[in-house]
mmCIF file with all atom_site columns, C-alpha atoms in Angstrom:
data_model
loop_
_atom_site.group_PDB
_atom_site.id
_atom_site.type_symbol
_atom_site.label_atom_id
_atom_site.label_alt_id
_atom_site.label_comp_id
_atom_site.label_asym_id
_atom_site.label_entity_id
_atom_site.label_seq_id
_atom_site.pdbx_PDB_ins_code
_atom_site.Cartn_x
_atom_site.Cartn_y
_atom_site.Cartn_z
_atom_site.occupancy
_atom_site.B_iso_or_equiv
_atom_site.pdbx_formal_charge
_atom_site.auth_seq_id
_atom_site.auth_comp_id
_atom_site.auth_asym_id
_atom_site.auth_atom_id
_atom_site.pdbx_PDB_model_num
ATOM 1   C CA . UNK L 1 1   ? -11.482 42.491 -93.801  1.00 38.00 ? 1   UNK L CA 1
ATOM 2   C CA . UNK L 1 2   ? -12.767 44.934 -96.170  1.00 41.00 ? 2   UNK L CA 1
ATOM 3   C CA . UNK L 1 3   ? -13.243 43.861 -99.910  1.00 42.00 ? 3   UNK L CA 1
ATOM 4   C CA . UNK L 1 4   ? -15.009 46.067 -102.656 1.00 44.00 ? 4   UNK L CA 1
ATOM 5   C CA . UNK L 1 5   ? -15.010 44.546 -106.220 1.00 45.00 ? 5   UNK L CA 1
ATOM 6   C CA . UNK L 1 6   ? -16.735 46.611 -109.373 1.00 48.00 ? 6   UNK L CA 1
ATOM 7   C CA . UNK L 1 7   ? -17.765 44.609 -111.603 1.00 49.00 ? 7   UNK L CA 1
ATOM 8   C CA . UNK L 1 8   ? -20.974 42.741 -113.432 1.00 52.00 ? 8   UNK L CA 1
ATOM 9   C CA . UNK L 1 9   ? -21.976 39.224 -111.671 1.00 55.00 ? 9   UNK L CA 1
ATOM 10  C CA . UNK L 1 10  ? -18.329 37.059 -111.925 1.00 57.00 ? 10  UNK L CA 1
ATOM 11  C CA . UNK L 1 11  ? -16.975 39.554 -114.097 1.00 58.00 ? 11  UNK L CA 1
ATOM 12  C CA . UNK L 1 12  ? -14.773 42.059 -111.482 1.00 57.00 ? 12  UNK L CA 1
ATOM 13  C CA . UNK L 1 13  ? -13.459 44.815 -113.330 1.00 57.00 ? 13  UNK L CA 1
ATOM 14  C CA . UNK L 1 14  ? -11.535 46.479 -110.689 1.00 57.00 ? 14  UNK L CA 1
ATOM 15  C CA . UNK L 1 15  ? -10.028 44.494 -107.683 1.00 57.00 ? 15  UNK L CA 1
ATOM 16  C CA . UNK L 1 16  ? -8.772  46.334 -104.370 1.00 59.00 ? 16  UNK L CA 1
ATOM 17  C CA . UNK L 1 17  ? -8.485  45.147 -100.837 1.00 59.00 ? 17  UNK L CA 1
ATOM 18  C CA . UNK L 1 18  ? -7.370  47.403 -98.147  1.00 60.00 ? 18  UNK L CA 1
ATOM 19  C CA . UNK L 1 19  ? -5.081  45.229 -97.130  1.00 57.00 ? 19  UNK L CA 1
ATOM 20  C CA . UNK L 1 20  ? -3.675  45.899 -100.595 1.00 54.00 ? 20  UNK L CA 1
ATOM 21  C CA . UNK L 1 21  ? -2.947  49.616 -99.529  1.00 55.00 ? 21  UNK L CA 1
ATOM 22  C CA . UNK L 1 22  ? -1.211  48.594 -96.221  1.00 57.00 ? 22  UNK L CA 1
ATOM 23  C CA . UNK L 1 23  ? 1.953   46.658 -97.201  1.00 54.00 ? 23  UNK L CA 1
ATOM 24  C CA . UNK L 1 24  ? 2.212   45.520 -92.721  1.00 58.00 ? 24  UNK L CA 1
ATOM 25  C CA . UNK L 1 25  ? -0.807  43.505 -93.501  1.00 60.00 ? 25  UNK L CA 1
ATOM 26  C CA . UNK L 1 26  ? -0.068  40.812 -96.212  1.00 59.00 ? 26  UNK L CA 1
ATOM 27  C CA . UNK L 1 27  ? -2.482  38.274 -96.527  1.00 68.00 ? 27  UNK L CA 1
ATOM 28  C CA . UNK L 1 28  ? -1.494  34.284 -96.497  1.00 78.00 ? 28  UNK L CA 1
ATOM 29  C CA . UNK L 1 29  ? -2.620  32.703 -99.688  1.00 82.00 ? 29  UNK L CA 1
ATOM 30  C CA . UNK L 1 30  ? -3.269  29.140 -99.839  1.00 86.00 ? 30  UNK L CA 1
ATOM 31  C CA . UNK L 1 31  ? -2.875  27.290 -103.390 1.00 89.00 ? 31  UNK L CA 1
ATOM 32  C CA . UNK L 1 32  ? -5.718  24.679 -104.156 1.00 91.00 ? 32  UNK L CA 1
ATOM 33  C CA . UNK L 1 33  ? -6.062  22.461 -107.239 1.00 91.00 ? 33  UNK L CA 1
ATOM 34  C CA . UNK L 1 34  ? -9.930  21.965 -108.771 1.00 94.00 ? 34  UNK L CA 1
ATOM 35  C CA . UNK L 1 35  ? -10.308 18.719 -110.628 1.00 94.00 ? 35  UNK L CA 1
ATOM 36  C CA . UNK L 1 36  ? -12.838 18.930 -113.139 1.00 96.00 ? 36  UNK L CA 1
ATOM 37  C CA . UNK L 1 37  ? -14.012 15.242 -113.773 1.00 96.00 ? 37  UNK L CA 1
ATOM 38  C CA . UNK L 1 38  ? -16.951 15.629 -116.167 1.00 95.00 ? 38  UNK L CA 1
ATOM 39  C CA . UNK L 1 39  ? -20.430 17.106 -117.128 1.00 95.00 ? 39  UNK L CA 1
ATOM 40  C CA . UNK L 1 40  ? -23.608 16.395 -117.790 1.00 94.00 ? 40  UNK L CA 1
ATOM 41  C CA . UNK L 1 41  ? -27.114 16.709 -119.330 1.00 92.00 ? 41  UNK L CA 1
ATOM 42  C CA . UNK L 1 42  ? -26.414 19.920 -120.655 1.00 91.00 ? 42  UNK L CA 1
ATOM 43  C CA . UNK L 1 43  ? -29.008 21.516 -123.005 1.00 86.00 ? 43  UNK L CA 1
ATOM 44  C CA . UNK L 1 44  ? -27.270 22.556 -126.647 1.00 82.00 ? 44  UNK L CA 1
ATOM 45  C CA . UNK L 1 45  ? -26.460 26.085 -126.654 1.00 73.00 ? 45  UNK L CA 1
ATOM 46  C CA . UNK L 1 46  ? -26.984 26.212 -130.480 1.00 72.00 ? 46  UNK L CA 1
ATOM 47  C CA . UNK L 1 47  ? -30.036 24.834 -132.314 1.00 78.00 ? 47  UNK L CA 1
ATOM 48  C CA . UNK L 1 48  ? -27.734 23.850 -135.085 1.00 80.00 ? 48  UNK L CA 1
ATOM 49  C CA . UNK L 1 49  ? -24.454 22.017 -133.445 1.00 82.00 ? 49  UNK L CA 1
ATOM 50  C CA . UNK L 1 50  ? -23.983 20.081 -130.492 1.00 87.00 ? 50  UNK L CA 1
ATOM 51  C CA . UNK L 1 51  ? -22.168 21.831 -127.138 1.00 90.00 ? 51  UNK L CA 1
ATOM 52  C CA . UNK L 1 52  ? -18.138 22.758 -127.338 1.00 93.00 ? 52  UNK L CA 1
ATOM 53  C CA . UNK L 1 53  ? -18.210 22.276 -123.930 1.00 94.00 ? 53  UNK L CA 1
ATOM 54  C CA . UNK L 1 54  ? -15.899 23.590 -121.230 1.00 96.00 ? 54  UNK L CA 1
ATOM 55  C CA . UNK L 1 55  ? -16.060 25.065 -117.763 1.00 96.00 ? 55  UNK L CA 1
ATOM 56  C CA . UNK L 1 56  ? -14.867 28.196 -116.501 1.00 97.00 ? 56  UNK L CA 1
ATOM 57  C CA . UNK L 1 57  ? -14.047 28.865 -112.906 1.00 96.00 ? 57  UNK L CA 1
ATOM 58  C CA . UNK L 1 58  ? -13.719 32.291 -110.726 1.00 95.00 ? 58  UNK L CA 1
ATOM 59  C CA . UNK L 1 59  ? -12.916 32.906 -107.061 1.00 92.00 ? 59  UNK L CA 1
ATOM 60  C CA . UNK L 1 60  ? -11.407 35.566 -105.302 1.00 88.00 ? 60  UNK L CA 1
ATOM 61  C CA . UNK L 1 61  ? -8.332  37.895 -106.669 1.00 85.00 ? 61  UNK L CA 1
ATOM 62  C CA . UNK L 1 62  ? -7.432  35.172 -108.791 1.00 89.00 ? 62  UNK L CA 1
ATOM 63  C CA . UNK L 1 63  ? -7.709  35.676 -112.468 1.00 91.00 ? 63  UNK L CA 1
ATOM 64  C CA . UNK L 1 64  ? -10.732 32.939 -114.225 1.00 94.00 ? 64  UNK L CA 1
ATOM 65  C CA . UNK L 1 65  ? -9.058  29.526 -115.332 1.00 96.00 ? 65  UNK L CA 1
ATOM 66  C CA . UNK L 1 66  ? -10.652 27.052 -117.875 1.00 96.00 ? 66  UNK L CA 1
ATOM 67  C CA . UNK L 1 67  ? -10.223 23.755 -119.141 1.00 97.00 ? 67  UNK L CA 1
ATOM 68  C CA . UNK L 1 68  ? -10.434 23.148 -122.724 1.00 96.00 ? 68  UNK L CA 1
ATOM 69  C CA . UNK L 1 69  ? -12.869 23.401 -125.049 1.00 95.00 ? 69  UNK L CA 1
ATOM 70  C CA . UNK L 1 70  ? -14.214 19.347 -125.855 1.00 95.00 ? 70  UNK L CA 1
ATOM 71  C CA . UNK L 1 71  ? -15.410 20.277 -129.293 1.00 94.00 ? 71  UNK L CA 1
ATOM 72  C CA . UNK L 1 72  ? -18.589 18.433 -130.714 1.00 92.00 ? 72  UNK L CA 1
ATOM 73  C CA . UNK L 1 73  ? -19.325 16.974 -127.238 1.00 92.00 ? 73  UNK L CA 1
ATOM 74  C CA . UNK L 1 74  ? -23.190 17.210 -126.774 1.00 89.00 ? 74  UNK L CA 1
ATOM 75  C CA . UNK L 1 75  ? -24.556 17.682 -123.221 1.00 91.00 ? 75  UNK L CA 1
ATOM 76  C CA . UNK L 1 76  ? -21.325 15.309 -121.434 1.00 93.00 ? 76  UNK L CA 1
ATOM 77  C CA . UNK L 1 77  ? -18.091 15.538 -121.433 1.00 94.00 ? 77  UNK L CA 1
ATOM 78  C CA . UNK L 1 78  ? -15.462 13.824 -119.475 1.00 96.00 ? 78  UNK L CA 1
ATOM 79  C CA . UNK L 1 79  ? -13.064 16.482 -118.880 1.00 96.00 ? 79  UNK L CA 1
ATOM 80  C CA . UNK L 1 80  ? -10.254 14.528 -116.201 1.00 95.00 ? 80  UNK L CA 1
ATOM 81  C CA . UNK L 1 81  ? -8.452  18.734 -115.477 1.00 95.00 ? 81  UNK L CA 1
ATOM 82  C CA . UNK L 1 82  ? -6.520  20.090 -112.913 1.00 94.00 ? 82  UNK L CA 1
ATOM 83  C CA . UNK L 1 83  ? -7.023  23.710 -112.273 1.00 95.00 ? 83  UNK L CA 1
ATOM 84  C CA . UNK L 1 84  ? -5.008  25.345 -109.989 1.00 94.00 ? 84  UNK L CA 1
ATOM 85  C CA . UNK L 1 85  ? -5.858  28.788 -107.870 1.00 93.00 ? 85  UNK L CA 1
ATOM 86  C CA . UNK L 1 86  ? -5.271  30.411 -104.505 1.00 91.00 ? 86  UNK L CA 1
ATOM 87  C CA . UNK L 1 87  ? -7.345  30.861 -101.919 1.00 88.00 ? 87  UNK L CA 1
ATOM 88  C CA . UNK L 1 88  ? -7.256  33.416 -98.989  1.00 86.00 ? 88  UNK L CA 1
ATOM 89  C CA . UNK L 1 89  ? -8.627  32.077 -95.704  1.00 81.00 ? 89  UNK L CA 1
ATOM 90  C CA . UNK L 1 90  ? -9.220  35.616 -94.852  1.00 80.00 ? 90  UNK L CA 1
ATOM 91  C CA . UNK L 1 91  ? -11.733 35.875 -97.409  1.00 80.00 ? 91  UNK L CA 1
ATOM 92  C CA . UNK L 1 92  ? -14.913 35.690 -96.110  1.00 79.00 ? 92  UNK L CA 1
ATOM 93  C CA . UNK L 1 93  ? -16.998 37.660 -98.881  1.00 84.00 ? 93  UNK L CA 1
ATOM 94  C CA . UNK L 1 94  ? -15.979 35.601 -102.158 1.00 87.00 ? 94  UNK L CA 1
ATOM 95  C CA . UNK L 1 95  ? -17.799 32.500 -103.196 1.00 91.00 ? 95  UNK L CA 1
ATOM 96  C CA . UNK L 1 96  ? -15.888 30.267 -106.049 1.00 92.00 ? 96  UNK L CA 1
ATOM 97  C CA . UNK L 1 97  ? -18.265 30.379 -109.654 1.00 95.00 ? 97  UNK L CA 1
ATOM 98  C CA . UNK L 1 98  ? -18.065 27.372 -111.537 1.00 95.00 ? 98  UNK L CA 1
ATOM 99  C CA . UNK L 1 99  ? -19.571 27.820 -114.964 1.00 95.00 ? 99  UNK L CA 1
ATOM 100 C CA . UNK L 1 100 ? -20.498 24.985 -117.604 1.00 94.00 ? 100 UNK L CA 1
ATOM 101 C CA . UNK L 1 101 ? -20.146 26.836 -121.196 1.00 94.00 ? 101 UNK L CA 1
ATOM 102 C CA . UNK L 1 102 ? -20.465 26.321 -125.184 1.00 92.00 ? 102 UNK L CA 1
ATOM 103 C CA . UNK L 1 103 ? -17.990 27.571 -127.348 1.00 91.00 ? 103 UNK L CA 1
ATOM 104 C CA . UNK L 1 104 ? -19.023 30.195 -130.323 1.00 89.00 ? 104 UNK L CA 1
ATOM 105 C CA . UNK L 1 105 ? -17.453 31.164 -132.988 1.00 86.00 ? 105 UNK L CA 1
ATOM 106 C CA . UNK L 1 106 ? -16.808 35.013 -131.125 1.00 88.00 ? 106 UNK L CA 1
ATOM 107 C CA . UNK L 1 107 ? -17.489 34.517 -127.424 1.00 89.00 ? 107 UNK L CA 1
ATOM 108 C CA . UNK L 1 108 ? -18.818 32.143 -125.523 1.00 91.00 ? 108 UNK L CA 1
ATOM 109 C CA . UNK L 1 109 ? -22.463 31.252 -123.964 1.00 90.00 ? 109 UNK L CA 1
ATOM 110 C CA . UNK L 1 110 ? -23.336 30.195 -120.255 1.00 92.00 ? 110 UNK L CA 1
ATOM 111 C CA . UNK L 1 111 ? -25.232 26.972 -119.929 1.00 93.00 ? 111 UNK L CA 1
ATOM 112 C CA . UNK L 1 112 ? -24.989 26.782 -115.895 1.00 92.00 ? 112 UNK L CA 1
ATOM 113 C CA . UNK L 1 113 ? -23.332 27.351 -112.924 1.00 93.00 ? 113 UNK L CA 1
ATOM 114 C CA . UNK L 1 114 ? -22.734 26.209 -109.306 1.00 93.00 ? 114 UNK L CA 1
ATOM 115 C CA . UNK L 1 115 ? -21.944 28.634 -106.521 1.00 93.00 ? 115 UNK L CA 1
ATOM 116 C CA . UNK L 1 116 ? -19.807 27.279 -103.469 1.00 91.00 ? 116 UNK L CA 1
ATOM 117 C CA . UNK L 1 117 ? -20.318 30.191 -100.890 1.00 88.00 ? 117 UNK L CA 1
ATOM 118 C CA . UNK L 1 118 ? -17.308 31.599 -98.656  1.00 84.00 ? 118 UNK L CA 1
ATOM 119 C CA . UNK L 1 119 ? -19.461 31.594 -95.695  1.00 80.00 ? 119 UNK L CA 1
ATOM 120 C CA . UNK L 1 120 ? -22.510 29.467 -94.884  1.00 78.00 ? 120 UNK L CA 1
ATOM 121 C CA . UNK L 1 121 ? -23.837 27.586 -92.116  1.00 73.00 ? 121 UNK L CA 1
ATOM 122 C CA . UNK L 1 122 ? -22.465 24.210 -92.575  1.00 73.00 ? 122 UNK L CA 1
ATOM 123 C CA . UNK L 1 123 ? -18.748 25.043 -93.455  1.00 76.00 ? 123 UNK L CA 1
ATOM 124 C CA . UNK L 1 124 ? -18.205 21.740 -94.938  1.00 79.00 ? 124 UNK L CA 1
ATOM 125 C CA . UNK L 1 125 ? -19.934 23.399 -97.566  1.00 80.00 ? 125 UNK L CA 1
ATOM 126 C CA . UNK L 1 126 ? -17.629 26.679 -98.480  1.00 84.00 ? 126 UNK L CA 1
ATOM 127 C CA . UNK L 1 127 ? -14.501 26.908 -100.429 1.00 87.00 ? 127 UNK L CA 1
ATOM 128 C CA . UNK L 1 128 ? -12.311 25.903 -97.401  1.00 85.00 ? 128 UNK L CA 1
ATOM 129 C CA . UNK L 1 129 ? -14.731 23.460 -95.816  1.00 85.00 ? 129 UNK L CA 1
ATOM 130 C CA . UNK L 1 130 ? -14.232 21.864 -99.365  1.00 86.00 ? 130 UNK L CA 1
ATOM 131 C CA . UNK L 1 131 ? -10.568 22.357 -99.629  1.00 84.00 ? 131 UNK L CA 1
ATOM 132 C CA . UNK L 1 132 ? -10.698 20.315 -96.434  1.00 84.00 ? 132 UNK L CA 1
ATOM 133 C CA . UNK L 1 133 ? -12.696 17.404 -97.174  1.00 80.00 ? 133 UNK L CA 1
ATOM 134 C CA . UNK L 1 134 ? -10.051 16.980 -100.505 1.00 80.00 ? 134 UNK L CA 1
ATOM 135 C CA . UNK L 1 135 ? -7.299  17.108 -98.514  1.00 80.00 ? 135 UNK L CA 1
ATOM 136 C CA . UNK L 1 136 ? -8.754  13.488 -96.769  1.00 77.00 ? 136 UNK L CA 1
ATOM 137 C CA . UNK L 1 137 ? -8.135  11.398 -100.140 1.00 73.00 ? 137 UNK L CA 1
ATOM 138 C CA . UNK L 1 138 ? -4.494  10.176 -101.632 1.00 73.00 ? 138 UNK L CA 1
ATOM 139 C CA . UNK L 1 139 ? -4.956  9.801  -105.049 1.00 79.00 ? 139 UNK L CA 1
ATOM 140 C CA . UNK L 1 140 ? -7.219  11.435 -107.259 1.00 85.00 ? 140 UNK L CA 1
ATOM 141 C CA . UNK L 1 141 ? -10.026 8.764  -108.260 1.00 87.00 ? 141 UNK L CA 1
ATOM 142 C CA . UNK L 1 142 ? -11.996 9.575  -110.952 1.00 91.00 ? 142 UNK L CA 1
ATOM 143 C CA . UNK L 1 143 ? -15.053 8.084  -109.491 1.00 91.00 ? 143 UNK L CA 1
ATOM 144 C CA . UNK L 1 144 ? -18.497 8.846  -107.438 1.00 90.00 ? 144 UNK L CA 1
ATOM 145 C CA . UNK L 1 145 ? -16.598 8.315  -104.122 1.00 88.00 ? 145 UNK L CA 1
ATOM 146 C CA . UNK L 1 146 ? -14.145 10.963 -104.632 1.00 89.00 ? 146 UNK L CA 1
ATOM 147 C CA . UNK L 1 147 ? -15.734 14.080 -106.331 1.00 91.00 ? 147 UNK L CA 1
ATOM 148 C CA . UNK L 1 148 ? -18.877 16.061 -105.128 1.00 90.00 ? 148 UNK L CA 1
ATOM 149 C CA . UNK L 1 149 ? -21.712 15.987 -107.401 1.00 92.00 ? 149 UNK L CA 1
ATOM 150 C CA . UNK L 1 150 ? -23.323 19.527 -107.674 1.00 91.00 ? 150 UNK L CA 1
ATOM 151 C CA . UNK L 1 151 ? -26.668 18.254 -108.917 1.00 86.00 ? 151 UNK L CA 1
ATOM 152 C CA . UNK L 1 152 ? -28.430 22.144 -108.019 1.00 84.00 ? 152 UNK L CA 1
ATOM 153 C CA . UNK L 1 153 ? -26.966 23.628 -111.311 1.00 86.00 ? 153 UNK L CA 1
ATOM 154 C CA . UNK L 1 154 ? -28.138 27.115 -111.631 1.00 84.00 ? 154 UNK L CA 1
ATOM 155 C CA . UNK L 1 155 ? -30.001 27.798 -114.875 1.00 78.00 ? 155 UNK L CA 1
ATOM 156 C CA . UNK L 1 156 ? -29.989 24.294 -116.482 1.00 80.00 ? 156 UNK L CA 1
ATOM 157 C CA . UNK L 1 157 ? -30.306 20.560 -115.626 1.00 85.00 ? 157 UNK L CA 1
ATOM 158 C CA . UNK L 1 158 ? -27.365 19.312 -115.959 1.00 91.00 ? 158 UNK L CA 1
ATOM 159 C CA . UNK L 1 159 ? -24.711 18.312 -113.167 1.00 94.00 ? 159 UNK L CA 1
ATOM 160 C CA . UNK L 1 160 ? -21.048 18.546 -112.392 1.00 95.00 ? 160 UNK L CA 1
ATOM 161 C CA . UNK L 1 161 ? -18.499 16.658 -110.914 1.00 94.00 ? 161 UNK L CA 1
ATOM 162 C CA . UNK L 1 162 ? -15.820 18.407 -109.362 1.00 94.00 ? 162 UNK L CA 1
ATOM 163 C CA . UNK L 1 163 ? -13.028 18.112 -106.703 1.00 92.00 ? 163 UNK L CA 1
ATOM 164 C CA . UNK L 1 164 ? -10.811 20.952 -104.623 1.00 91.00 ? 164 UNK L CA 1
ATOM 165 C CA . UNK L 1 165 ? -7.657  19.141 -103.037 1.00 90.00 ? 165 UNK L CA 1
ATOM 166 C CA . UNK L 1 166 ? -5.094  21.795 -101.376 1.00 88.00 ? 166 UNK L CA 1
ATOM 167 C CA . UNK L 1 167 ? -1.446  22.063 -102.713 1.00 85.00 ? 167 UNK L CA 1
ATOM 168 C CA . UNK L 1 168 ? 1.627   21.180 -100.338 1.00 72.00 ? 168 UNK L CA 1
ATOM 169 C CA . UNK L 1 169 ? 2.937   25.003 -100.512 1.00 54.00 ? 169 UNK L CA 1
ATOM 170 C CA . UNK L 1 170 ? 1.826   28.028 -98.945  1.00 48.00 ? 170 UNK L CA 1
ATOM 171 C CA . UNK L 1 171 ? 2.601   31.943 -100.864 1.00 49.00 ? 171 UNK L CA 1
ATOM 172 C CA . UNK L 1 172 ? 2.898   34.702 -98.682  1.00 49.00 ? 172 UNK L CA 1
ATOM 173 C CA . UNK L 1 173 ? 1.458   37.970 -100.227 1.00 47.00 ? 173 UNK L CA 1
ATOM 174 C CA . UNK L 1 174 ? 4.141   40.887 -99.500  1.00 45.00 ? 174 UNK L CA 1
#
């Protein structure tokens, strides 16, 4: 599969497929849930209030989702969200972005991020080899057993706990 995406780092501006120009060759789309359990040791992003923290995630063709902003909440918060996105099997280019951020009064500012790669040597460590591993618990658990700890934060110190579980229904693309 062909992909080409114009854009600046997670940011795509423009989004095309060529599977999106031949309408035979609909792609299967699988629908995932990310639980976001909490952050932490994150650095202030303002030298004059503590972090309005929330995180930010990108993958694929699917448009960014976010939890909400924890107002006030230092480096930690315990954020307990479900985020929900598709994923394409198919997709062997796009890595899933999940970025720890601080609030401002216009904007926003980046405080870290962890990369999960689409492809990479030991698959239990890509988008679907983690979408796998989810689908082994029952129950969401909001504990250390349950969600991976991504301790290698890009660009700060802190770490994030996070989860991806698939959904029970498939979408076909037409």
């Amino acid at each position: 599969q062909y992909q080409f995406s114009l854009g600046l780092d997670h940011v795509t501006v423009v989004r095309v497929s060529v599977k999106d120009m031949l309408p035979c060759c609909g792609s299967v789309q699988k629908p995932f849930a990310i639980y976001i359990w909490k952050v932490d040791g994150f650095h202030s992003g303002s030298w004059f209030s503590a972090n309005n923290l929330f995180v930010e995630v990108h993958h694929g063709f699917n448009q960014s989702v976010s939890t909400r902003v924890h107002p006030q909440a230092g480096p930690s918060a315990e954020f307990k969200a479900r985020l929900e996105m598709n994923h394409n099997p198919a997709d062997s280019e796009s890595p899933m972005i999940i970025l720890v951020k601080h609030q401002l009064q216009i904007g926003s500012q980046e405080l870290g991020r962890v990369t999960i790669p689409a492809r990479h040597p030991d698959s239990t460590n890509t988008v679907a080899g983690k979408i796998d591993i989810g689908a082994k618990f029952g129950t969401v658990r909001w504990d250390d057993n349950t969600f991976t700890k991504a301790e290698e934060v890009a660009g700060a110190e802190g770490k994030i706990w996070y989860l991806l579980r698939p959904l029970d229904e498939m979408v076909e693309d037409p």
